[in-house]
Every structure is written in C-alpha cells, then in structure tokens.
mmCIF file of C-alpha atoms and ligand atoms in Angstrom:
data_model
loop_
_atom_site.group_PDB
_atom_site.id
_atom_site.type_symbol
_atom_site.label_atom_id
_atom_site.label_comp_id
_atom_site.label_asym_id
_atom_site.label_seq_id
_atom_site.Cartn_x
_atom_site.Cartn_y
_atom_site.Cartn_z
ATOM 1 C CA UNK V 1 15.136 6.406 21.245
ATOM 2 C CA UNK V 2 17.260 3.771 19.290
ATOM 3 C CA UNK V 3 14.960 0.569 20.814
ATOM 4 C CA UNK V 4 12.496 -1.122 18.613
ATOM 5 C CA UNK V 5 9.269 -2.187 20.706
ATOM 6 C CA UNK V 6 8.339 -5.675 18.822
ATOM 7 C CA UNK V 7 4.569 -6.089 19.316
ATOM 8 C CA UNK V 8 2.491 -9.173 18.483
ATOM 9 C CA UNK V 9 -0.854 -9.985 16.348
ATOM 10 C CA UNK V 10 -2.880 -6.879 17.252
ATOM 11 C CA UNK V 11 -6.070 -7.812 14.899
ATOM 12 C CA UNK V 12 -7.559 -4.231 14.553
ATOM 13 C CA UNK V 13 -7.506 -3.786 18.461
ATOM 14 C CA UNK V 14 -7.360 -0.102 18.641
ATOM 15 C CA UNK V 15 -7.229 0.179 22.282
ATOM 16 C CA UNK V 16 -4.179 -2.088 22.286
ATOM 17 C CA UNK V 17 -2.621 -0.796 19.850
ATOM 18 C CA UNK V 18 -2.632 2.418 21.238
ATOM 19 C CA UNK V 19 -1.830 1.201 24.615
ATOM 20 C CA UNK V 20 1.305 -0.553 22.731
ATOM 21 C CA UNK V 21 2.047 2.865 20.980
ATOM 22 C CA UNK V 22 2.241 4.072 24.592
ATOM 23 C CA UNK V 23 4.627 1.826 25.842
ATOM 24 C CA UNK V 24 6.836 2.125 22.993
ATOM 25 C CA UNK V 25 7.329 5.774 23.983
ATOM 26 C CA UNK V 26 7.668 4.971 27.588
ATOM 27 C CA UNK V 27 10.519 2.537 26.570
ATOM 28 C CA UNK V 28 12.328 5.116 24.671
ATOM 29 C CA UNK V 29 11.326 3.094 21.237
ATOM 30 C CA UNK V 30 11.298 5.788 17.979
ATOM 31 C CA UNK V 31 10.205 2.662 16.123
ATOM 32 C CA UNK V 32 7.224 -0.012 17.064
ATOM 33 C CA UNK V 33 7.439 -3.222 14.660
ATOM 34 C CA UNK V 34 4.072 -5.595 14.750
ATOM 35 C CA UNK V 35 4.620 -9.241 13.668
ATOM 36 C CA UNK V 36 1.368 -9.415 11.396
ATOM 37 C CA UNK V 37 -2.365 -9.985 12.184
ATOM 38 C CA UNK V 38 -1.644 -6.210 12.473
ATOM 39 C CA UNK V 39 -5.517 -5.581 11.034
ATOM 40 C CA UNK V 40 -5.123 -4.158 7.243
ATOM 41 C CA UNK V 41 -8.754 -3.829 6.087
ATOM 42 C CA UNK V 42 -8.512 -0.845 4.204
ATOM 43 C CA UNK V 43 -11.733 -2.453 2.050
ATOM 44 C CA UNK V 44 -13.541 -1.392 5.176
ATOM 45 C CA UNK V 45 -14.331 2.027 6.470
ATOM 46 C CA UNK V 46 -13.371 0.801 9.993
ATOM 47 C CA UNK V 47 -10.208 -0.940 8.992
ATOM 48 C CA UNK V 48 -9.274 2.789 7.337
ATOM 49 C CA UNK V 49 -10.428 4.396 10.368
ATOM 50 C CA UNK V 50 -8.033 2.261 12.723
ATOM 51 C CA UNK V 51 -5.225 2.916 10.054
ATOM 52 C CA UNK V 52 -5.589 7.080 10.504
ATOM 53 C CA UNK V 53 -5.942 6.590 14.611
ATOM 54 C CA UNK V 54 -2.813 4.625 14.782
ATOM 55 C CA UNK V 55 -0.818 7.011 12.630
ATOM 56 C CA UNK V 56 -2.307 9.762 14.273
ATOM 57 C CA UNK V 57 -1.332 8.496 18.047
ATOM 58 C CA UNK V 58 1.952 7.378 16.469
ATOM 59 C CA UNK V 59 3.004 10.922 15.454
ATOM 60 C CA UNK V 60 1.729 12.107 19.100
ATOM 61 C CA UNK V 61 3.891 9.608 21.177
ATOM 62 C CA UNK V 62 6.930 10.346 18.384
ATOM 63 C CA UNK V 63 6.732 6.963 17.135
ATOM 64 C CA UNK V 64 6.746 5.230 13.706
ATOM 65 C CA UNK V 65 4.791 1.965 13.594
ATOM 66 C CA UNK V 66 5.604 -0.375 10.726
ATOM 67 C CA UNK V 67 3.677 -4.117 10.360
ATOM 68 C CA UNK V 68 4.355 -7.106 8.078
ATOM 69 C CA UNK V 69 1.157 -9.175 7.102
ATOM 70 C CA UNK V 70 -0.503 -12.263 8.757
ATOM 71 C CA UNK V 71 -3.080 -14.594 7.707
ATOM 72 C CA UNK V 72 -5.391 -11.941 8.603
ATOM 73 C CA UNK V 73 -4.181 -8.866 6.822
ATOM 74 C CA UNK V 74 -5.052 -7.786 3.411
ATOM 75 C CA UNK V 75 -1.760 -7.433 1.587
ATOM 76 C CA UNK V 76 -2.778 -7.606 -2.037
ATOM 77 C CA UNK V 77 -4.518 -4.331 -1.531
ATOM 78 C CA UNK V 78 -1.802 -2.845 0.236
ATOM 79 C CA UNK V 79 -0.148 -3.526 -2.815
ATOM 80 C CA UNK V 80 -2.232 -2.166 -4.671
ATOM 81 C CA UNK V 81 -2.658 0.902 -2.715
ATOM 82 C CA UNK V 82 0.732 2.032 -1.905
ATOM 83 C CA UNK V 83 3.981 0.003 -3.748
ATOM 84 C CA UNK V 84 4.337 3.104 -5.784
ATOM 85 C CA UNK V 85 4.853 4.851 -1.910
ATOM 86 C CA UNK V 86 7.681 4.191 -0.022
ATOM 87 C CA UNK V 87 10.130 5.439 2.162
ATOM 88 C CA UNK V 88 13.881 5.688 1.747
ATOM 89 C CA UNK V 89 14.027 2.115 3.344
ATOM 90 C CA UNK V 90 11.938 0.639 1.070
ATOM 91 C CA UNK V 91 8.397 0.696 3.672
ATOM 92 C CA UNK V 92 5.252 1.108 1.869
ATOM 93 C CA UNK V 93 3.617 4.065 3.057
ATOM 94 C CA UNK V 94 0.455 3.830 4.328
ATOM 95 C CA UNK V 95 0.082 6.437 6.779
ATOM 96 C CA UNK V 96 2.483 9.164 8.109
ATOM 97 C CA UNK V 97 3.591 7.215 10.828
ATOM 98 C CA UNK V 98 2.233 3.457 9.357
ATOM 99 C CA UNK V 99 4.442 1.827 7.190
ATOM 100 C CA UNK V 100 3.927 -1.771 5.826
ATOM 101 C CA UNK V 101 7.086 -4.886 5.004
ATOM 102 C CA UNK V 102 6.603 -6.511 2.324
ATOM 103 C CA UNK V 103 7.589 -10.419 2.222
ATOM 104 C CA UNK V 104 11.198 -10.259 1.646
ATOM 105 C CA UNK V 105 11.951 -7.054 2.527
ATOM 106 C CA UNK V 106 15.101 -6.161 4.185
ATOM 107 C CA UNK V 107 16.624 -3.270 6.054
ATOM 108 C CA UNK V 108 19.072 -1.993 8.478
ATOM 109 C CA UNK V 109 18.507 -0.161 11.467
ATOM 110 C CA UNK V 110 21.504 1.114 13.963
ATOM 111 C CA UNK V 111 23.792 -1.267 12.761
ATOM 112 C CA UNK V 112 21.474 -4.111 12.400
ATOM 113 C CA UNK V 113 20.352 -6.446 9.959
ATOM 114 C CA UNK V 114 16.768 -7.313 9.539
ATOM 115 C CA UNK V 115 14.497 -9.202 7.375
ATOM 116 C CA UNK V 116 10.184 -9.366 7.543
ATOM 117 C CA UNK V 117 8.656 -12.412 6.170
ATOM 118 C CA UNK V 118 4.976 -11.902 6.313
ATOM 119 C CA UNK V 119 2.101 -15.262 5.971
ATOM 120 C CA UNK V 120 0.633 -17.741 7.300
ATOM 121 C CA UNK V 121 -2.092 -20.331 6.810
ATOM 122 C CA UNK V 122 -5.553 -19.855 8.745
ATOM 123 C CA UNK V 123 -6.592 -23.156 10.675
ATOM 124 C CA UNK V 124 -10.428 -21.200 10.342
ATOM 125 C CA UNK V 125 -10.693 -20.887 6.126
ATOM 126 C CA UNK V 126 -13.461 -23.209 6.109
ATOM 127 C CA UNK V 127 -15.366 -20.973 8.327
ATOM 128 C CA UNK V 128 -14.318 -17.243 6.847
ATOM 129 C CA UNK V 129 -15.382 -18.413 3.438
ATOM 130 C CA UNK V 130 -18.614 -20.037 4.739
ATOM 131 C CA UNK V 131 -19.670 -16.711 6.465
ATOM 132 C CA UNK V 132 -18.274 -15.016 3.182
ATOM 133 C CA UNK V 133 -20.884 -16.675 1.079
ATOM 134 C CA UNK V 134 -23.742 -16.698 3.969
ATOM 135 C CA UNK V 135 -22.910 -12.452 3.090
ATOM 136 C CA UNK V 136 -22.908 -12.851 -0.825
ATOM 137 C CA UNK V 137 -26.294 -14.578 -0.249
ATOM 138 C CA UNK V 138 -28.038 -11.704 1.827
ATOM 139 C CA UNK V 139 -26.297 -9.249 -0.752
ATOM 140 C CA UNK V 140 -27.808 -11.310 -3.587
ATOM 141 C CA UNK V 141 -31.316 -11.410 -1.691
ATOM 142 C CA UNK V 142 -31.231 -7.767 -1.467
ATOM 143 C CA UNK V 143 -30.044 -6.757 -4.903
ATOM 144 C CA UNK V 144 -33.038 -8.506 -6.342
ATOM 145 C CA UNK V 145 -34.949 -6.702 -4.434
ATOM 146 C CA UNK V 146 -33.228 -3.648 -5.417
ATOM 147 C CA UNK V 147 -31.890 -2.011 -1.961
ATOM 148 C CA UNK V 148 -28.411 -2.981 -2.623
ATOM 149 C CA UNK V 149 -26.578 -2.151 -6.102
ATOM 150 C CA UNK V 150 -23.139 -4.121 -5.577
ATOM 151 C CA UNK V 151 -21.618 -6.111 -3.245
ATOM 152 C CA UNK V 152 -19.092 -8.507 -3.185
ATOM 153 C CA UNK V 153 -18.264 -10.401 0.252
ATOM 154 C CA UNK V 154 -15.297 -12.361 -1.782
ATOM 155 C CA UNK V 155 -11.637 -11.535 -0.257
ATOM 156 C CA UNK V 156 -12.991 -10.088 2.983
ATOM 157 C CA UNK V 157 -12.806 -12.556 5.672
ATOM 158 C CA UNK V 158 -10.473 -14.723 4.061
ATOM 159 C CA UNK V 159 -7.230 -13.873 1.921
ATOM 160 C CA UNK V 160 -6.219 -15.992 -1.052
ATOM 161 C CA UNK V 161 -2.351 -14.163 -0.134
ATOM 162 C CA UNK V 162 -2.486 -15.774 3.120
ATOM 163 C CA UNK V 163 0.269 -17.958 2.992
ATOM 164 C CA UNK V 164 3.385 -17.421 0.967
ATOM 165 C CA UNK V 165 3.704 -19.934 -1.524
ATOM 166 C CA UNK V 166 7.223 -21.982 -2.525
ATOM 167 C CA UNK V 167 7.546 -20.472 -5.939
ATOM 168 C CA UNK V 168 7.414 -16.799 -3.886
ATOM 169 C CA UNK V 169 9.731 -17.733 -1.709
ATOM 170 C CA UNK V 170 12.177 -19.784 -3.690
ATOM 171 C CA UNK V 171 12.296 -16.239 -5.706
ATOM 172 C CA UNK V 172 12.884 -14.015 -2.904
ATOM 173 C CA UNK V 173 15.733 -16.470 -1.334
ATOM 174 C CA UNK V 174 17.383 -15.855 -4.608
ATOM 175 C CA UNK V 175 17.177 -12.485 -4.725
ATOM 176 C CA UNK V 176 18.898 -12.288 -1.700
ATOM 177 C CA UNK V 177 20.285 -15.050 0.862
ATOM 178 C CA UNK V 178 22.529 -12.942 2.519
ATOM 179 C CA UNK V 179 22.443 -13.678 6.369
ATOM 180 C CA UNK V 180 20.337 -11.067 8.823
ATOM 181 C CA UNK V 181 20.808 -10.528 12.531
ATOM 182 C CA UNK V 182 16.656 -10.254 12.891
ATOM 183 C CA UNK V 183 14.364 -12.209 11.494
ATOM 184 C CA UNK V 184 11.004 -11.144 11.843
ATOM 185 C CA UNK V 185 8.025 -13.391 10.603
ATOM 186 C CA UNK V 186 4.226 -13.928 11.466
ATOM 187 C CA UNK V 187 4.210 -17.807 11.401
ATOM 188 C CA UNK V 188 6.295 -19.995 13.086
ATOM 189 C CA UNK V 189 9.575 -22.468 12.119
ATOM 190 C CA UNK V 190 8.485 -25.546 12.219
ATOM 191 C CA UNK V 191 11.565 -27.014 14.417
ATOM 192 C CA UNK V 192 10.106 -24.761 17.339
ATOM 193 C CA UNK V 193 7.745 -26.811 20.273
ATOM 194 C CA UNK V 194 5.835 -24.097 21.969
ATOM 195 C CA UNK V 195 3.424 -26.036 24.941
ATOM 196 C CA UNK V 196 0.285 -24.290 23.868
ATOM 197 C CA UNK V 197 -1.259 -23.123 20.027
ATOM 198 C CA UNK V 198 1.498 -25.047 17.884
ATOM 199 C CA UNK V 199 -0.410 -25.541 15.161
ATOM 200 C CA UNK V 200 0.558 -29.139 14.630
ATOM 201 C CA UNK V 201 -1.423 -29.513 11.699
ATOM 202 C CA UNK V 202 -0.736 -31.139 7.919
ATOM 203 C CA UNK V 203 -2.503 -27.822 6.509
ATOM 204 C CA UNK V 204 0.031 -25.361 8.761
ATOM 205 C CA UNK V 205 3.137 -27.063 8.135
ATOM 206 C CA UNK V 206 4.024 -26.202 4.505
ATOM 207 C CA UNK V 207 4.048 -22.472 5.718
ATOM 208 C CA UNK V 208 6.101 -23.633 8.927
ATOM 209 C CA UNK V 209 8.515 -25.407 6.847
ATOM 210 C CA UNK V 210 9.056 -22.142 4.477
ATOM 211 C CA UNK V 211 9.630 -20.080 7.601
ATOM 212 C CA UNK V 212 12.337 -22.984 8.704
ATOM 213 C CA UNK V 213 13.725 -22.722 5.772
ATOM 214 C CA UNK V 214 14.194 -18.958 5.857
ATOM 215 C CA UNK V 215 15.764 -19.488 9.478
ATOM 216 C CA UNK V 216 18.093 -22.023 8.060
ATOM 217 C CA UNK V 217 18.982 -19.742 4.743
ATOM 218 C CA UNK V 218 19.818 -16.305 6.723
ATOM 219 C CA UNK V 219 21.188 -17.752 9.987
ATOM 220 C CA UNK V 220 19.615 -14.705 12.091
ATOM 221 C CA UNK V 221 20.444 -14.670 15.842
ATOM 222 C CA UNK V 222 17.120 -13.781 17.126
ATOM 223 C CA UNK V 223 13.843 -14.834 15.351
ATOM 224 C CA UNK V 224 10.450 -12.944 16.737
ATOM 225 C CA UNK V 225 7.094 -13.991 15.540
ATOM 226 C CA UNK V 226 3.477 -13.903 16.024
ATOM 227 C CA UNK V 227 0.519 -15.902 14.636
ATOM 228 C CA UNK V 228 0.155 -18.768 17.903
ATOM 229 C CA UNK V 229 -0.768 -15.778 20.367
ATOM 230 C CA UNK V 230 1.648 -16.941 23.193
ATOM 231 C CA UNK V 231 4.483 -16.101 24.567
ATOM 232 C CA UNK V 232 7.672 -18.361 24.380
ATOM 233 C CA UNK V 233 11.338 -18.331 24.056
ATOM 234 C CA UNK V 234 13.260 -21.292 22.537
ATOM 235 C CA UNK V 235 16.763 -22.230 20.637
ATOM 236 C CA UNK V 236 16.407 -23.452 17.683
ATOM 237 C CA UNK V 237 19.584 -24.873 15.425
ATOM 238 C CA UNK V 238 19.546 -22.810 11.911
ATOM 239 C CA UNK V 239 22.588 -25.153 10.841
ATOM 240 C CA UNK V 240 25.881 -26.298 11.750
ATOM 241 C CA UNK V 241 26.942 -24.516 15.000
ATOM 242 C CA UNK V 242 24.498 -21.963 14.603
ATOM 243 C CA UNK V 243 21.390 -21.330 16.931
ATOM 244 C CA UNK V 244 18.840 -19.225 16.815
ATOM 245 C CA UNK V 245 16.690 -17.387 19.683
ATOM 246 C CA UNK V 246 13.118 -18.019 18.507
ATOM 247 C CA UNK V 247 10.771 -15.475 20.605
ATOM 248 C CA UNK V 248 6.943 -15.771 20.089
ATOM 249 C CA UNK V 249 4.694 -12.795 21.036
ATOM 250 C CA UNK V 250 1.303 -13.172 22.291
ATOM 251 C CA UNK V 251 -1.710 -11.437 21.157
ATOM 252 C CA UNK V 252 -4.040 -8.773 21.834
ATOM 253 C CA UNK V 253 -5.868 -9.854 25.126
ATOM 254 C CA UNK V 254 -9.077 -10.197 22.950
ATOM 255 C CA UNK V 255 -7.406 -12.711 21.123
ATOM 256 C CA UNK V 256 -5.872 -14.462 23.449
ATOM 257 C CA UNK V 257 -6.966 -17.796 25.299
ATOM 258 C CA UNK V 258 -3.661 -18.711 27.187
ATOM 259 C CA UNK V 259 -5.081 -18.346 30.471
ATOM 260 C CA UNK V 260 -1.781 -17.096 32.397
ATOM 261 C CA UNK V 261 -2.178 -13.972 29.605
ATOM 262 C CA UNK V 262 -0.641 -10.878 30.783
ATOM 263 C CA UNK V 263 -0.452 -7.728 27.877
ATOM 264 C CA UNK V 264 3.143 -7.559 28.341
ATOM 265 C CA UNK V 265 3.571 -11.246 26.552
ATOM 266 C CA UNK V 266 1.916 -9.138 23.500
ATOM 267 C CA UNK V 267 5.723 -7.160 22.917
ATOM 268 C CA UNK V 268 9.137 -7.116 23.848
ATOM 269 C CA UNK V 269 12.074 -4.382 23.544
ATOM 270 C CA UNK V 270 14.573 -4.963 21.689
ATOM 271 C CA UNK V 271 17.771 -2.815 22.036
ATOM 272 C CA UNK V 272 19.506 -1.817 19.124
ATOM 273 C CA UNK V 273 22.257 -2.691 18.224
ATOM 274 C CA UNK V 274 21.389 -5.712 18.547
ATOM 275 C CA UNK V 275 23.887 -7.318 21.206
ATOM 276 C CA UNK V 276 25.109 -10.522 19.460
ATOM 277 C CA UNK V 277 26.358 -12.237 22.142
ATOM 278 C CA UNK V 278 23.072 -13.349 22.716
ATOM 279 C CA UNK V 279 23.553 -15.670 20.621
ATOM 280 C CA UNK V 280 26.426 -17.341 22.409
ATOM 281 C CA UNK V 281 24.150 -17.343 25.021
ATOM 282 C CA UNK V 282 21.387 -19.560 22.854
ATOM 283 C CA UNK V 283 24.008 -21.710 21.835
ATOM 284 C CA UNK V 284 25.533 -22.108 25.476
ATOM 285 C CA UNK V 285 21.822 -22.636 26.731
ATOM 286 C CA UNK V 286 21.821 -20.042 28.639
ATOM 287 C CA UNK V 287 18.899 -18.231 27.194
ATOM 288 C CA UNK V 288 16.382 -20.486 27.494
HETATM 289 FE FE1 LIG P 301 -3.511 -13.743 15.041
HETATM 290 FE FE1 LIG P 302 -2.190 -15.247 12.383
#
C-alpha cells in the first residue's frame, strides 16, 4: 500500500469521489492526494455532509484522502476551522481520514519529497459574485419581510483566497526553497501548452507565472496539477539542465467538456518511491 493515487478537481462530486476512493484501494494506494477544486464548503450543510461521507468511505477502503485548495475551495475557513489540528506531518485535520495542505506545505512520504501549492484564479468571478448578490438581494427582500433573520451570500460562490498572491508566495519561497521530488499544485506553470482549457488569459497568468516560478525554485521531477480539467503530459525546463514532467489531471466527468473524457484521465498512480529516472527520461524525451 505504499502508492499514492493522485486524483484531479473533484468539485463536491460524491459519487466520484467515492468511485476514486475505490480505485485507490484497488491500486494498493494507503494514501489518495486531490489536486484542489476538491469541494471545501464547510459553510454549507451539504459541503459538511460530503466531508463526513468521504472520510467515512475513506476509513472503509483503508485509505487516507488529503486535498490542497483550488479556486473553488474555501480555505480561509479551513483555516479557521482546523490550523490548531494537525497531524504529525503537518495536515490539517478535517476529518478522520480528510486531511487538508496548506500552500507551502511540505512533506515526505517513503523516501520522497513533496510540496502542495494550492490557488488559482477563476476565469467565472464576474458571474459567482453576480449570482452572489442576485442571493443577498432575495435575502434582503425576505428579511424585510421578516421570514429570514440573517443571511449573508458574500464568500460563497466566490473566494477572495482564490489565488495566491506574490507577497504569499515570495514569503513561503523564503521559508523554504529547498528542492522537492513532487510538486503538486492546482493551477498550471505557465511554460506548459496543453491543446485544450489553457487558460491563455491576462487575468490567469499572474497565478501561472507564480506556479512557474515555484517549478523553477524547487526543481521537482514530476509536477501534477489540476484546475484545466484535461489530461496531458509535457516536459517542461525548470532551469539549466533540469526538466520537469508536468502531468495535468482531468476532472470529475460532470465537469468535464473534453469530449474524448474517460474517468481514468481524472487520476494517476504514482509509485512511491518515486523512481527518479523518470526524469532522465523527460530530459531524453522519452516521456512525452
Ligand atoms: Fe475545477
Ligand atoms: Fe480550478
């Protein structure tokens, strides 16, 4: 049970998620690792329902299932909720068997070296904070006429922690700038050319270029990420000789639009320790 099944953007998708669980157990995987967009809306009862069924299947398959944020999780209230939890690796706890990476955070599993930078910027803002005040209307309609007491639609459709920002990440660099064999991120470097979702837009690229910039600072071998909801692999340079294997997961099928989508573009295994002469491969071509 040493793998580590990688899954992409899962956005509160129970089913897959539990289907993922699933194959994590079938692939001999003790630990299941989701690149963001994991769904963290604890500020709803559904979003804390899907956190205790997750946990719950997680401790049935013998699993632990650990997530760093996207665009569309809530991490200032897992903050809130749980920084003063956390496991001898430095996971917040949020369930049993759920454990949250904060930006930055780093850890070691079998030998190997791994780092979780969480963010990203949502091309649909405009949108989630339209339909967030549309709600704060109705709420305001109905307080008046006194069948609501409080509501507050603010920070629940769209996340003012979405994206990292440069002073955060400037401060977490030095911290630490050590080099890791895994990078694990939900947004994309910006030096990699997927052919569909690549978010070639002004507004995504200061998030793209923090991400490149965390390639080119810790020099990991393999790089897996989430975020465009499509499967690709591609070699990247992270400086000097040095390449990187960039591997982007696709999404629940609910979220998915690629239309050759199959689930298994949604996760990967990866077998730990992690063989590093994969990365002689990248840098002889040979992995594509
Ligand atoms: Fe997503
Ligand atoms: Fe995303």
């Amino acid at each position: 049970m040493g793998n580590v099944l990688i899954v992409g953007d899962l956005h509160g998708n129970t089913g897959h998620a539990l289907a993922s669980v699933q194959v994590a157990a079938r692939n001999d995987c003790a630990k299941m690792f989701v690149v963001g967009d994991f769904g963290a809306w604890e500020h709803m009862l559904s979003g804390r329902r899907y956190f205790d069924v997750v946990s719950k299947a997680a401790k049935r398959a013998g699993v632990i299932v650990y997530f760093l944020d996207g665009n569309h999780d809530k991490s200032s209230l897992l903050h809130e909720m749980y920084d003063g939890k956390r496991d001898d690796e430095g996971f917040l706890i949020c369930r049993k068997f759920l454990r949250y990476a904060p930006r930055g955070h780093r850890w070691t599993w079998e030998g190997t070296t791994f780092a979780a930078f969480g963010g990203a910027r949502s091309t649909d803002k405009g949108w989630r904070l339209a339909r967030e005040s549309r709600k704060e209307e109705q709420a305001e309609r109905r307080r008046r006429y006194g069948s609501l007491r409080q509501s507050d639609a603010s920070g629940t459709l769209w996340f003012p922690e979405e994206e990292m920002t440069d002073d955060e990440l400037d401060a977490l660099l030095e911290a630490d700038s050590s080099p890791v064999d895994v990078l694990l991120t939900h947004d994309k470097p910006r030096a990699s050319r997927p052919k569909f979702n690549r978010k070639d837009r002004p507004e995504c690229f200061p998030n793209q270029d923090r991400i490149q910039r965390v390639v080119q600072t810790l020099r990991p071998g393999l790089h897996v990420h989430g975020h465009l909801h499509f499967r690709y692999t591609e070699s990247i340079s992270c400086g000097g000789d040095r390449w990187t294997r960039v591997e982007g997961l696709g999404a629940d099928p609910d979220a998915s639009q690629y239309p050759g989508y199959d689930n298994e573009d949604s996760w990967m295994v990866l077998q730990l320790p992690y063989a590093t002469e994969l990365l002689a491969d990248a840098a002889s071509g040979k992995a594509g």
